C-alpha positions as a Python dict, from the first residue, in 0.01 Angstrom:
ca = {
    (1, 'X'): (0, 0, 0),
    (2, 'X'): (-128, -248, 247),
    (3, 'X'): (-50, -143, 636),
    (4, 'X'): (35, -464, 900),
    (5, 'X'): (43, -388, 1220),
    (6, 'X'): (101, -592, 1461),
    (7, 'X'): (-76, -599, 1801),
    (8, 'X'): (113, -666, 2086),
    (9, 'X'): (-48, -936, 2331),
    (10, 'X'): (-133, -895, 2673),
    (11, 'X'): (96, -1074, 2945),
    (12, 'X'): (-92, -1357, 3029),
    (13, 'X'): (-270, -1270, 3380),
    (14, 'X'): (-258, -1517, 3667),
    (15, 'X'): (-557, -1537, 3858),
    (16, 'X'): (-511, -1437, 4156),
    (17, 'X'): (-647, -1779, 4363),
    (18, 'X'): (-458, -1976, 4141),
    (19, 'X'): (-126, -1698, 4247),
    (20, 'X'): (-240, -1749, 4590),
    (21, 'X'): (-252, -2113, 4571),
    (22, 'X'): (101, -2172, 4400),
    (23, 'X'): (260, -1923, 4555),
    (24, 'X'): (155, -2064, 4933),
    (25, 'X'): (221, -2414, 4857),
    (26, 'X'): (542, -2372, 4774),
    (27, 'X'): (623, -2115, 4987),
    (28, 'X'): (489, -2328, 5313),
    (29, 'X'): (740, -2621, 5131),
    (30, 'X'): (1043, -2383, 5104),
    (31, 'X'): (961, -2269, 5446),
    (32, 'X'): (964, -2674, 5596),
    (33, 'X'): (1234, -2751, 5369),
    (34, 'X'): (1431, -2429, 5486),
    (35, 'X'): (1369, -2513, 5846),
    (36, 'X'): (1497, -2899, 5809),
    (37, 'X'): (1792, -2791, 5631),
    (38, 'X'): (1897, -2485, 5871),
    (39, 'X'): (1830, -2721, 6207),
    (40, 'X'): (2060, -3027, 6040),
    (41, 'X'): (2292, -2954, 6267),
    (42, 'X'): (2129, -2926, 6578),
    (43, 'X'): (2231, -2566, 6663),
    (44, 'X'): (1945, -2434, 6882),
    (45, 'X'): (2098, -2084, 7005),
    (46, 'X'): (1895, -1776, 6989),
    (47, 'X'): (2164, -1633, 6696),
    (48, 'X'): (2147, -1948, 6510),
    (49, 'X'): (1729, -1912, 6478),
    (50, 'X'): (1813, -1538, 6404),
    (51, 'X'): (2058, -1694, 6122),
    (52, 'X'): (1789, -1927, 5999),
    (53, 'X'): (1467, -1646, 6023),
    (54, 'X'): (1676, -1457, 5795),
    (55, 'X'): (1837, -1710, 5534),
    (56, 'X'): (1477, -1837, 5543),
    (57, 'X'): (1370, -1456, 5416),
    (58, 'X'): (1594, -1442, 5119),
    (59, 'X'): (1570, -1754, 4996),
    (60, 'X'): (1180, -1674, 4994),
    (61, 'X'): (1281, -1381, 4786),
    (62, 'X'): (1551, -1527, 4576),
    (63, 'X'): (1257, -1806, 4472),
    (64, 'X'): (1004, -1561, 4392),
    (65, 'X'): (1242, -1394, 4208),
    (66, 'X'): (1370, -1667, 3995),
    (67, 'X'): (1029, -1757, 3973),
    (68, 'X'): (883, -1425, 3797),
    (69, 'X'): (1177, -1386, 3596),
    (70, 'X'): (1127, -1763, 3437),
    (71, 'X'): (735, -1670, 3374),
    (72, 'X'): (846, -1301, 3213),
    (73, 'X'): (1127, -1491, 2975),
    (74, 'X'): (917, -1760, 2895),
    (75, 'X'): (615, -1522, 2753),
    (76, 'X'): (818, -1503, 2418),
    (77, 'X'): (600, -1165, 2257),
    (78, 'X'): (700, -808, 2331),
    (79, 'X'): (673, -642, 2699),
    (80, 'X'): (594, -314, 2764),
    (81, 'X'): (826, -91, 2984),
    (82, 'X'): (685, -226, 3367),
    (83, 'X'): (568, -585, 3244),
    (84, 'X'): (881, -722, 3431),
    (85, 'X'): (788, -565, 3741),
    (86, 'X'): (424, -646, 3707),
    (87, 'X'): (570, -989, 3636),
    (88, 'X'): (830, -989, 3995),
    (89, 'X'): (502, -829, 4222),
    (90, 'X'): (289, -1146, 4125),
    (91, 'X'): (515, -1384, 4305),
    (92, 'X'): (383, -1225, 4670),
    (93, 'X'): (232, -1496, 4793),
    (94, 'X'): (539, -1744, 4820),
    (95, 'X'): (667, -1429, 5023),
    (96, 'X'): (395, -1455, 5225),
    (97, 'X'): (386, -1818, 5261),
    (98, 'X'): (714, -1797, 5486),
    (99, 'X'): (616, -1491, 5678),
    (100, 'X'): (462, -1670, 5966),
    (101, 'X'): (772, -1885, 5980),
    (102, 'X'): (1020, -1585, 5952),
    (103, 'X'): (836, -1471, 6244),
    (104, 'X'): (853, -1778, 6409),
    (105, 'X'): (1223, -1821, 6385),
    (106, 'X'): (1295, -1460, 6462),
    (107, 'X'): (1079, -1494, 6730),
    (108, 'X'): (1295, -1752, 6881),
    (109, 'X'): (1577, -1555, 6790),
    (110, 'X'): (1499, -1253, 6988),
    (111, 'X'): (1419, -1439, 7285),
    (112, 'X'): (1017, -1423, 7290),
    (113, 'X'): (1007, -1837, 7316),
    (114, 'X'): (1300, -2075, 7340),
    (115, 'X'): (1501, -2152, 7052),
    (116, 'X'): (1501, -2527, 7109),
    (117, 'X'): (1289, -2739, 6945),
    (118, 'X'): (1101, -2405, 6748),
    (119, 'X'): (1172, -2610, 6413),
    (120, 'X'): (834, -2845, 6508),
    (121, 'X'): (634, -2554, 6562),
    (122, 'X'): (763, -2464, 6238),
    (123, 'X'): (673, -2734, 6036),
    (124, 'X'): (307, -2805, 6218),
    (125, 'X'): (275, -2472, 6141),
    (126, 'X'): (324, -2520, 5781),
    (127, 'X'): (141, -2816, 5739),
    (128, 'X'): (-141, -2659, 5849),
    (129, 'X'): (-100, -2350, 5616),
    (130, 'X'): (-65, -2623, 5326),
    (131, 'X'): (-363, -2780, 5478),
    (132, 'X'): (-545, -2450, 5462),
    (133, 'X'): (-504, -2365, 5137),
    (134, 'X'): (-572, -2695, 4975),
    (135, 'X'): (-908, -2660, 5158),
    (136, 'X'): (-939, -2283, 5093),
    (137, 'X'): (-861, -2331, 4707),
    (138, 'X'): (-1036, -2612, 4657),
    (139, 'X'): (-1411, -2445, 4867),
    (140, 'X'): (-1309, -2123, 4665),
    (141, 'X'): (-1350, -2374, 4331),
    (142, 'X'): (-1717, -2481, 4422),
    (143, 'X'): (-1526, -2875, 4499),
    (144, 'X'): (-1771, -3001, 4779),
    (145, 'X'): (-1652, -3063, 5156),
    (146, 'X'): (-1514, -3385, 5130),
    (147, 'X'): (-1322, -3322, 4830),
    (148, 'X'): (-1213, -3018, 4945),
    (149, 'X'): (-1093, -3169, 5288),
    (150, 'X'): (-950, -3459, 5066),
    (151, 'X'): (-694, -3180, 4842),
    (152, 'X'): (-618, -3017, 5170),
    (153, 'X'): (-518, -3346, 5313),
    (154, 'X'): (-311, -3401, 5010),
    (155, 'X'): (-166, -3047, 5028),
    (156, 'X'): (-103, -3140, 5397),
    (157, 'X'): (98, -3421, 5313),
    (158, 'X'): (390, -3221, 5134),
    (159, 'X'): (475, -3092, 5439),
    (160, 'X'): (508, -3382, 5645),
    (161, 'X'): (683, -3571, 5361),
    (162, 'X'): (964, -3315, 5439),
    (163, 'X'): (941, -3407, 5801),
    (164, 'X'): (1015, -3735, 5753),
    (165, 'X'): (1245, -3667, 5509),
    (166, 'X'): (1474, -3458, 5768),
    (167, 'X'): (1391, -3724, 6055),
    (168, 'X'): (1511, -3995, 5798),
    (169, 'X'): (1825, -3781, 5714),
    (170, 'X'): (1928, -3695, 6046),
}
């Protein structure tokens, strides 16, 4: 009688720069898009950036959570018993991504710098992370300096198409 057996596949495993990469460039994004969204209305008091720190927070954590869920449904094989959680921890670095802005807005919030006008820090903030990590990604992939400076440009430029998106909108 002829045995089959079936061998179950590994999850496929992210590497971790490319992780790092996704996960900060569209968690820098979510963070300016977050900000311009939040600020639409003008509203500039210390509870309103305590408001936005923390909207800001779980919509970071309601992306990454959407996000691992979509990449553990979409690996159609069998899962072993933690796979899913393995799957939800990967999604740190969009977390991490709007940390600094968090921070930022909670800062504001608590009374450590004025509330008013903390949404451009925010966003030069973030266009600098996305500058970063084009740069950062792109060194870490052996692409020579002006390339490199070229994808963090390009990276760079996500951010401030938000920015002119919410100055065109308001």
């Amino acid at each position: 009688m002829a045995q089959t057996t079936t061998a179950v596949r590994e999850p496929r495993q992210h590497d971790t720069r490319e992780a790092v990469l996704f996960g900060g460039v569209y968690g820098s994004v979510l963070a300016c898009s977050m900000v311009a969204a939040l600020t639409q209305y003008g509203e500039t008091s210390r509870a309103s950036r305590r408001y936005d720190a923390l909207w800001l927070l779980v919509t970071a954590l309601a992306s990454a959570l959407a996000h691992g869920y979509a990449h553990y449904i979409a690996e159609r094989e069998p899962h072993r018993r933690w796979d899913a959680l393995h799957t939800l921890a990967d999604e740190w670095p969009l977390v991490t991504a709007v940390l600094p802005t968090v921070l930022l807005l909670a800062g504001a919030g608590w009374g450590w710098w004025p509330p008013k006008g903390v949404e451009y820090v925010a966003f030069a903030l973030n266009i600098v992370l996305l500058f970063t990590l084009g740069l950062v990604t792109a060194r870490w992939s052996r692409r020579t300096w002006p390339v490199a400076l070229l994808i963090g440009a390009v990276d760079a430029l996500l951010g401030v198409v938000v920015v002119i998106a919410n100055a065109i909108i308001k």
